[in-house]
Amino acid sequence: MKFSLQAQDGASKARAGLLETDHGTIQTPIFMPVGTAGTVKAVHQRELKEDIKAQIILGNTYHLYLRPELPVLQKAGGLHKFNGWDKPILTDSGGYQVYSLAGTGRKINEEGVVFKSHIDGSIHTFTPEGVMDIQRAIGADIIMAFDECTPYPCDYGYARKSMEMTHRWLQRCCQRFDSTAPHYDYQQTLFPIVQGSVYKDLREQSAKFIADQGREGNAIGGLSVGEPAEIMYELTEVVCDILPQDKPRYLMGVGTPANILECIALGVDMFDCVMPTRNARNGMIFTTEGIINIKNEKWKDDLSELDINLGGYVSTTYSKAYLRHLIKSGEMLGAQIASVQNLTFYLWLVNTAREKILDGSFLPWKEQMVIKLMQRL
């Protein structure tokens, strides 16, 4: 993998770059649609490419390991060939899913994590070494180190111990990754993850440790788990100021469109979140003029396009009234249209941010756009 910076905004810390992988080049800043079980929910690969213009998508190590299981993926030749997506893929390590399994008998210790499958209750163990092997088998271009995502709130003592264990796990991940080869005919790269909960000194310590590992890219985890946005922004800036300038920075699980713009301004290059598709299924529609609750009565007879400014098939073919009808009726097509619309908006947002960084007008545009994104139409 190769990363090159093309521009730095003069009025903020926003940057534009190119991230080159064996499955294609990614223009940053970038938003990565989440394909938990090998699919971005309700969206065809053709729509991802042609309408949404996604450049990279995510897969989920925990879910893919449990189903369809590794032998199936390996027989197919990896996730790219299994799901028909020939552009870059990133897989998370399963650490967040382990975090979300709290209260189900999950046990965390120095060796790794023992957990029950949400599918059939069977017992499984994830170790740093095992998670590297699993992600080798899945075959993503970018794979994540195994970490513990601490909850919010979290006391300082637990946050420190968890961070230190995540660092030890990282060293084991690096050793295993560096001593094994890709399963398929392309290279993979490993991103470490900064932790430390909401404590500035722990975040600084973790960011320095992660930077010292010298990997090709770095991630920031454990934010957007319930803490106030102002704390997320403060800690993101602290970490970005420490992580290497010449390597991509990935803020995991973030977030709202406004969150993304604010964190681009702080120096983040890569984002992912389930919000555009999850909220789409519940009738929240993101547009260039603001956010719509399509279930509201006011849209019942509004025959205007979903978003004439956005362009694209879905945004200009279907009306607000028609989408409201589908969502209210529980029709599957409603979730499909809404998901494509929201993802198209998210990719438009980061692509436009990139254009503004390149032409030197990012900050005023960002400030105007954040105001729009606070509106409920």
Coordinates of C-alpha atoms in Angstrom, one line a residue:
M1 CA 0.0 0.0 0.0
K2 CA 1.2 3.5 -0.8
F3 CA -0.2 6.8 0.5
S4 CA 0.6 10.2 -0.9
L5 CA -0.6 13.6 0.2
Q6 CA -1.8 15.9 -2.6
A7 CA -2.9 19.0 -0.7
Q8 CA -3.2 20.5 2.8
D9 CA -5.9 23.1 3.5
G10 CA -4.4 26.4 4.6
A11 CA -7.1 27.3 7.1
S12 CA -7.5 23.9 8.8
K13 CA -5.8 20.5 9.1
A14 CA -7.8 19.0 6.3
R15 CA -5.9 17.1 3.7
A16 CA -6.4 15.4 0.4
G17 CA -4.5 12.3 -0.6
L18 CA -4.2 9.1 -2.7
L19 CA -4.2 5.6 -1.1
E20 CA -3.0 3.0 -3.5
T21 CA -3.8 -0.7 -3.1
D22 CA -3.6 -3.7 -5.4
H23 CA -7.4 -3.4 -5.9
G24 CA -7.3 0.2 -6.9
T25 CA -6.6 3.8 -5.8
I26 CA -8.7 5.5 -3.1
Q27 CA -9.1 9.3 -3.1
T28 CA -9.1 10.7 0.4
P29 CA -10.9 11.9 2.4
I30 CA -13.1 9.0 1.9
F31 CA -16.2 7.4 3.4
M32 CA -16.4 3.6 3.4
P33 CA -19.9 2.0 3.3
V34 CA -20.2 -0.8 5.8
G35 CA -20.8 -4.3 4.4
T36 CA -21.0 -6.2 7.7
A37 CA -21.8 -9.7 6.4
G38 CA -20.2 -9.2 2.9
T39 CA -22.9 -6.9 1.7
V40 CA -23.8 -3.3 2.1
K41 CA -27.4 -3.8 3.2
A42 CA -30.0 -3.4 0.4
V43 CA -27.5 -2.2 -2.1
H44 CA -26.2 -4.0 -5.2
Q45 CA -22.5 -3.9 -6.1
R46 CA -23.4 -2.1 -9.4
E47 CA -25.2 0.6 -7.4
L48 CA -22.2 1.0 -5.2
K49 CA -19.9 1.5 -8.1
E50 CA -22.1 3.4 -10.6
D51 CA -24.5 5.4 -8.5
I52 CA -22.9 5.8 -5.1
K53 CA -19.4 5.8 -6.5
A54 CA -17.9 4.0 -3.5
Q55 CA -14.2 3.4 -3.7
I56 CA -13.8 1.0 -0.8
I57 CA -16.2 -1.0 1.4
L58 CA -16.0 -2.7 4.8
G59 CA -16.4 -6.3 5.8
N60 CA -16.8 -7.6 9.4
T61 CA -14.4 -10.2 10.7
Y62 CA -16.6 -11.4 13.5
H63 CA -19.7 -11.9 11.3
L64 CA -17.9 -13.4 8.3
Y65 CA -16.0 -15.8 10.5
L66 CA -19.3 -17.1 11.9
R67 CA -21.2 -17.0 8.6
P68 CA -20.5 -18.0 5.8
E69 CA -17.3 -19.3 7.6
L70 CA -13.8 -19.2 6.4
P71 CA -13.8 -22.4 4.3
V72 CA -16.5 -21.0 2.0
L73 CA -14.6 -17.7 1.6
Q74 CA -11.3 -19.5 0.9
K75 CA -13.0 -21.8 -1.7
A76 CA -14.3 -18.7 -3.4
G77 CA -10.9 -17.1 -3.5
G78 CA -11.5 -14.5 -0.8
L79 CA -14.2 -12.0 0.0
H80 CA -13.7 -10.0 -3.2
K81 CA -14.6 -12.9 -5.4
F82 CA -17.3 -14.2 -3.1
N83 CA -19.3 -10.9 -3.1
G84 CA -18.3 -9.6 -6.6
W85 CA -16.6 -6.4 -5.4
D86 CA -13.3 -5.9 -7.2
K87 CA -12.3 -2.6 -5.5
P88 CA -10.5 -2.3 -2.1
I89 CA -12.0 -3.8 1.0
L90 CA -11.2 -3.1 4.7
T91 CA -12.1 -5.6 7.5
D92 CA -12.3 -4.6 11.1
S93 CA -10.9 -7.0 13.6
G94 CA -14.0 -8.0 15.5
G95 CA -13.0 -5.9 18.5
Y96 CA -16.0 -3.7 18.4
Q97 CA -18.4 -6.7 18.1
V98 CA -16.7 -8.2 21.1
Y99 CA -17.3 -4.9 22.9
S100 CA -21.0 -5.1 21.9
L101 CA -21.3 -8.6 23.3
A102 CA -20.8 -7.4 26.9
G103 CA -23.4 -9.1 29.1
T104 CA -23.5 -12.3 27.0
G105 CA -20.8 -14.2 28.9
R106 CA -17.9 -12.7 27.0
K107 CA -14.6 -13.1 28.8
I108 CA -11.5 -10.9 28.1
N109 CA -8.1 -11.9 29.2
E110 CA -4.5 -11.5 28.1
E111 CA -4.7 -14.3 25.7
G112 CA -7.7 -13.0 23.9
V113 CA -11.5 -13.1 24.1
V114 CA -13.9 -16.0 24.6
F115 CA -17.4 -15.3 23.3
K116 CA -20.7 -17.0 22.3
S117 CA -21.9 -16.9 18.8
H118 CA -25.0 -14.7 18.4
I119 CA -26.2 -17.3 15.8
D120 CA -26.2 -20.5 17.7
G121 CA -24.6 -19.9 21.1
S122 CA -21.4 -21.9 20.2
I123 CA -18.2 -20.9 22.0
H124 CA -15.3 -19.3 20.1
T125 CA -12.0 -17.6 21.0
F126 CA -10.4 -14.7 19.2
T127 CA -6.7 -14.1 19.8
P128 CA -4.5 -11.5 18.1
E129 CA -2.8 -14.2 16.1
G130 CA -6.1 -15.9 15.2
V131 CA -7.7 -12.7 14.1
M132 CA -4.7 -12.0 11.8
D133 CA -5.2 -15.5 10.3
I134 CA -8.9 -15.0 9.9
Q135 CA -8.4 -11.7 8.1
R136 CA -5.7 -13.3 5.9
A137 CA -8.3 -15.8 4.9
I138 CA -11.0 -13.2 4.3
G139 CA -8.6 -11.4 2.1
A140 CA -9.2 -7.7 2.7
D141 CA -6.7 -5.2 1.4
I142 CA -6.6 -3.4 4.7
I143 CA -7.0 -5.3 8.0
M144 CA -7.2 -4.1 11.5
A145 CA -5.3 -5.0 14.6
F146 CA -7.2 -6.8 17.4
D147 CA -8.1 -4.4 20.1
E148 CA -10.4 -3.8 23.0
C149 CA -13.0 -1.1 22.6
T150 CA -13.7 0.3 26.0
P151 CA -17.3 1.5 26.8
Y152 CA -18.3 5.0 27.7
P153 CA -18.2 5.9 30.5
C154 CA -15.1 4.1 31.6
D155 CA -13.0 4.7 34.7
Y156 CA -9.4 5.7 34.2
G157 CA -7.8 2.6 35.7
Y158 CA -9.8 0.3 33.4
A159 CA -9.1 2.5 30.4
R160 CA -5.3 2.4 31.1
K161 CA -5.2 -1.4 31.6
S162 CA -7.3 -2.0 28.5
M163 CA -5.0 0.3 26.4
E164 CA -1.9 -1.4 27.6
M165 CA -3.4 -4.8 26.7
T166 CA -4.4 -3.5 23.3
H167 CA -0.8 -2.4 22.8
R168 CA 0.5 -5.9 23.8
W169 CA -2.1 -7.5 21.5
L170 CA -0.9 -5.2 18.7
Q171 CA 2.7 -6.4 19.0
R172 CA 1.4 -10.0 18.7
C173 CA -0.7 -9.0 15.7
C174 CA 2.3 -7.4 14.0
Q175 CA 4.5 -10.5 14.7
R176 CA 1.9 -12.8 13.2
F177 CA 1.1 -10.6 10.2
D178 CA 4.7 -10.1 9.4
S179 CA 5.4 -13.9 9.6
T180 CA 2.6 -14.9 7.3
A181 CA 1.9 -14.4 3.6
P182 CA -1.3 -13.3 1.9
H183 CA -3.6 -16.2 0.9
Y184 CA -4.3 -14.6 -2.5
D185 CA -2.4 -12.9 -5.3
Y186 CA -2.4 -9.4 -3.8
Q187 CA -0.9 -7.6 -0.8
Q188 CA -2.5 -6.7 2.5
T189 CA -1.7 -4.1 5.0
L190 CA -2.2 -3.9 8.8
F191 CA -3.5 -0.8 10.6
P192 CA -3.0 -0.5 14.4
I193 CA -5.7 1.2 16.5
V194 CA -5.3 4.0 19.0
Q195 CA -7.3 3.5 22.2
G196 CA -7.4 5.3 25.6
S197 CA -11.1 6.1 26.2
V198 CA -11.8 9.8 26.9
Y199 CA -8.5 10.5 28.7
K200 CA -6.2 12.8 26.9
D201 CA -3.0 11.5 28.5
L202 CA -3.9 7.9 27.5
R203 CA -4.8 9.0 24.0
E204 CA -1.4 10.7 23.7
Q205 CA 0.4 7.7 25.0
S206 CA -1.4 5.3 22.7
A207 CA -1.0 7.5 19.7
K208 CA 2.8 7.7 20.3
F209 CA 2.9 3.9 20.7
I210 CA 1.0 3.3 17.5
A211 CA 3.1 5.8 15.6
D212 CA 6.2 4.0 16.7
Q213 CA 5.1 0.7 15.2
G214 CA 5.8 2.2 11.7
R215 CA 2.8 0.6 10.0
E216 CA 1.5 1.9 6.6
G217 CA -1.6 3.5 8.1
N218 CA -3.2 4.1 11.5
A219 CA -6.7 4.0 13.0
I220 CA -8.4 5.8 15.9
G221 CA -10.9 3.6 17.8
G222 CA -13.1 3.8 20.9
L223 CA -14.8 7.1 20.0
S224 CA -18.3 7.6 18.9
V225 CA -19.4 5.2 21.6
G226 CA -21.6 7.7 23.5
E227 CA -19.2 10.4 24.5
P228 CA -20.2 14.1 23.7
A229 CA -19.1 15.2 20.2
E230 CA -16.9 17.9 21.7
I231 CA -14.8 15.3 23.5
M232 CA -14.6 13.2 20.3
Y233 CA -13.3 16.3 18.4
E234 CA -10.8 17.2 21.1
L235 CA -9.3 13.7 21.3
T236 CA -9.3 13.3 17.5
E237 CA -7.3 16.4 17.2
V238 CA -4.9 15.3 19.9
V239 CA -4.3 12.0 18.2
C240 CA -4.0 13.4 14.6
D241 CA -1.3 15.8 15.8
I242 CA 0.8 12.8 16.9
L243 CA 0.1 10.3 14.2
P244 CA 2.5 10.5 11.2
Q245 CA 1.6 13.2 8.6
D246 CA 2.6 10.9 5.7
K247 CA 0.2 8.0 6.6
P248 CA -3.6 7.7 6.3
R249 CA -5.6 8.2 9.5
Y250 CA -8.9 6.2 9.9
L251 CA -11.5 7.3 12.5
M252 CA -13.5 4.2 13.1
G253 CA -17.3 4.2 13.3
V254 CA -17.8 8.0 12.7
G255 CA -20.4 9.2 12.1
T256 CA -23.0 11.8 11.2
P257 CA -22.2 14.0 8.2
A258 CA -21.4 16.9 10.5
N259 CA -19.0 14.7 12.5
I260 CA -17.3 13.7 9.3
L261 CA -16.8 17.3 8.1
E262 CA -15.5 18.4 11.5
C263 CA -13.0 15.5 11.7
I264 CA -11.8 16.0 8.1
A265 CA -10.9 19.5 9.3
L266 CA -8.9 17.9 12.1
G267 CA -6.8 15.8 9.8
V268 CA -8.8 12.5 9.4
D269 CA -8.7 10.7 6.0
M270 CA -11.0 7.7 6.3
F271 CA -14.4 7.1 7.9
D272 CA -17.0 4.4 8.1
C273 CA -20.4 4.2 9.8
V274 CA -23.6 2.2 9.6
M275 CA -25.7 5.4 9.9
P276 CA -26.5 6.1 6.2
T277 CA -28.0 2.6 5.7
R278 CA -29.4 1.9 9.2
N279 CA -31.1 5.3 9.4
A280 CA -32.3 4.9 5.8
R281 CA -34.3 1.9 6.8
N282 CA -36.0 4.0 9.5
G283 CA -36.9 6.8 7.1
M284 CA -34.1 9.4 7.8
I285 CA -32.9 10.8 4.4
F286 CA -29.7 12.8 4.0
T287 CA -29.8 15.5 1.3
T288 CA -27.7 18.4 0.2
E289 CA -30.2 20.8 1.7
G290 CA -30.6 19.1 5.1
I291 CA -32.1 16.0 6.8
I292 CA -35.6 14.7 6.1
N293 CA -37.8 12.4 8.2
I294 CA -39.6 10.9 5.2
K295 CA -42.3 9.5 7.4
N296 CA -43.6 13.0 8.2
E297 CA -47.0 13.9 6.8
K298 CA -45.6 17.0 5.0
W299 CA -43.9 14.7 2.4
K300 CA -47.1 12.7 1.6
D301 CA -47.9 14.6 -1.6
D302 CA -44.5 16.2 -2.3
L303 CA -43.7 15.0 -5.8
S304 CA -40.3 16.7 -6.0
E305 CA -37.1 14.7 -6.5
L306 CA -35.3 13.3 -3.5
D307 CA -32.3 15.6 -4.2
I308 CA -32.0 17.4 -7.5
N309 CA -28.6 18.8 -6.5
L310 CA -27.1 15.4 -5.9
G311 CA -27.8 13.9 -9.3
G312 CA -27.7 10.2 -9.8
Y313 CA -30.5 7.8 -10.7
V314 CA -32.2 7.3 -7.4
S315 CA -31.9 11.0 -6.3
T316 CA -33.6 12.3 -9.5
T317 CA -36.0 9.4 -10.4
Y318 CA -38.0 9.0 -7.2
S319 CA -40.1 11.6 -5.4
K320 CA -40.3 12.2 -1.7
A321 CA -44.0 11.2 -1.8
Y322 CA -43.2 7.9 -3.5
L323 CA -40.4 7.1 -1.0
R324 CA -42.6 8.0 1.9
H325 CA -45.3 5.7 0.5
L326 CA -42.8 2.8 0.3
I327 CA -41.3 3.3 3.7
K328 CA -44.8 3.7 5.4
S329 CA -45.9 0.5 3.5
G330 CA -42.9 -1.5 4.6
E331 CA -41.9 -2.2 1.0
M332 CA -38.4 -3.5 0.6
L333 CA -37.8 -1.1 -2.3
G334 CA -38.2 1.8 0.2
A335 CA -35.1 0.6 2.1
Q336 CA -33.2 0.2 -1.1
I337 CA -33.9 3.6 -2.4
A338 CA -33.3 5.3 0.9
S339 CA -30.0 3.4 1.4
V340 CA -28.7 4.3 -2.1
Q341 CA -29.7 8.0 -1.6
N342 CA -28.0 8.2 1.8
L343 CA -24.8 6.6 0.7
T344 CA -24.7 8.7 -2.5
F345 CA -24.9 11.7 -0.3
Y346 CA -22.1 10.5 2.0
L347 CA -19.8 9.9 -0.9
W348 CA -20.8 13.3 -2.4
L349 CA -20.0 14.9 0.9
V350 CA -16.4 13.6 1.2
N351 CA -15.7 14.0 -2.6
T352 CA -16.8 17.6 -2.4
A353 CA -14.7 18.1 0.7
R354 CA -11.8 16.8 -1.3
E355 CA -12.5 19.2 -4.1
K356 CA -12.7 22.1 -1.7
I357 CA -9.4 21.1 0.0
L358 CA -7.7 21.0 -3.4
D359 CA -9.0 24.4 -4.5
G360 CA -8.4 26.1 -1.1
S361 CA -12.0 26.8 -0.1
F362 CA -12.7 23.9 2.3
L363 CA -13.2 25.7 5.6
P364 CA -15.9 28.2 4.6
W365 CA -17.7 25.5 2.6
K366 CA -17.5 23.1 5.6
E367 CA -19.0 25.7 8.0
Q368 CA -21.9 26.4 5.7
M369 CA -22.5 22.7 5.1
V370 CA -22.5 21.9 8.8
I371 CA -25.2 24.5 9.3
K372 CA -27.3 22.9 6.6
L373 CA -26.8 19.5 8.1
M374 CA -28.2 20.7 11.4
Q375 CA -31.5 21.5 9.7
R376 CA -34.5 19.2 9.7
L377 CA -36.5 19.9 6.6

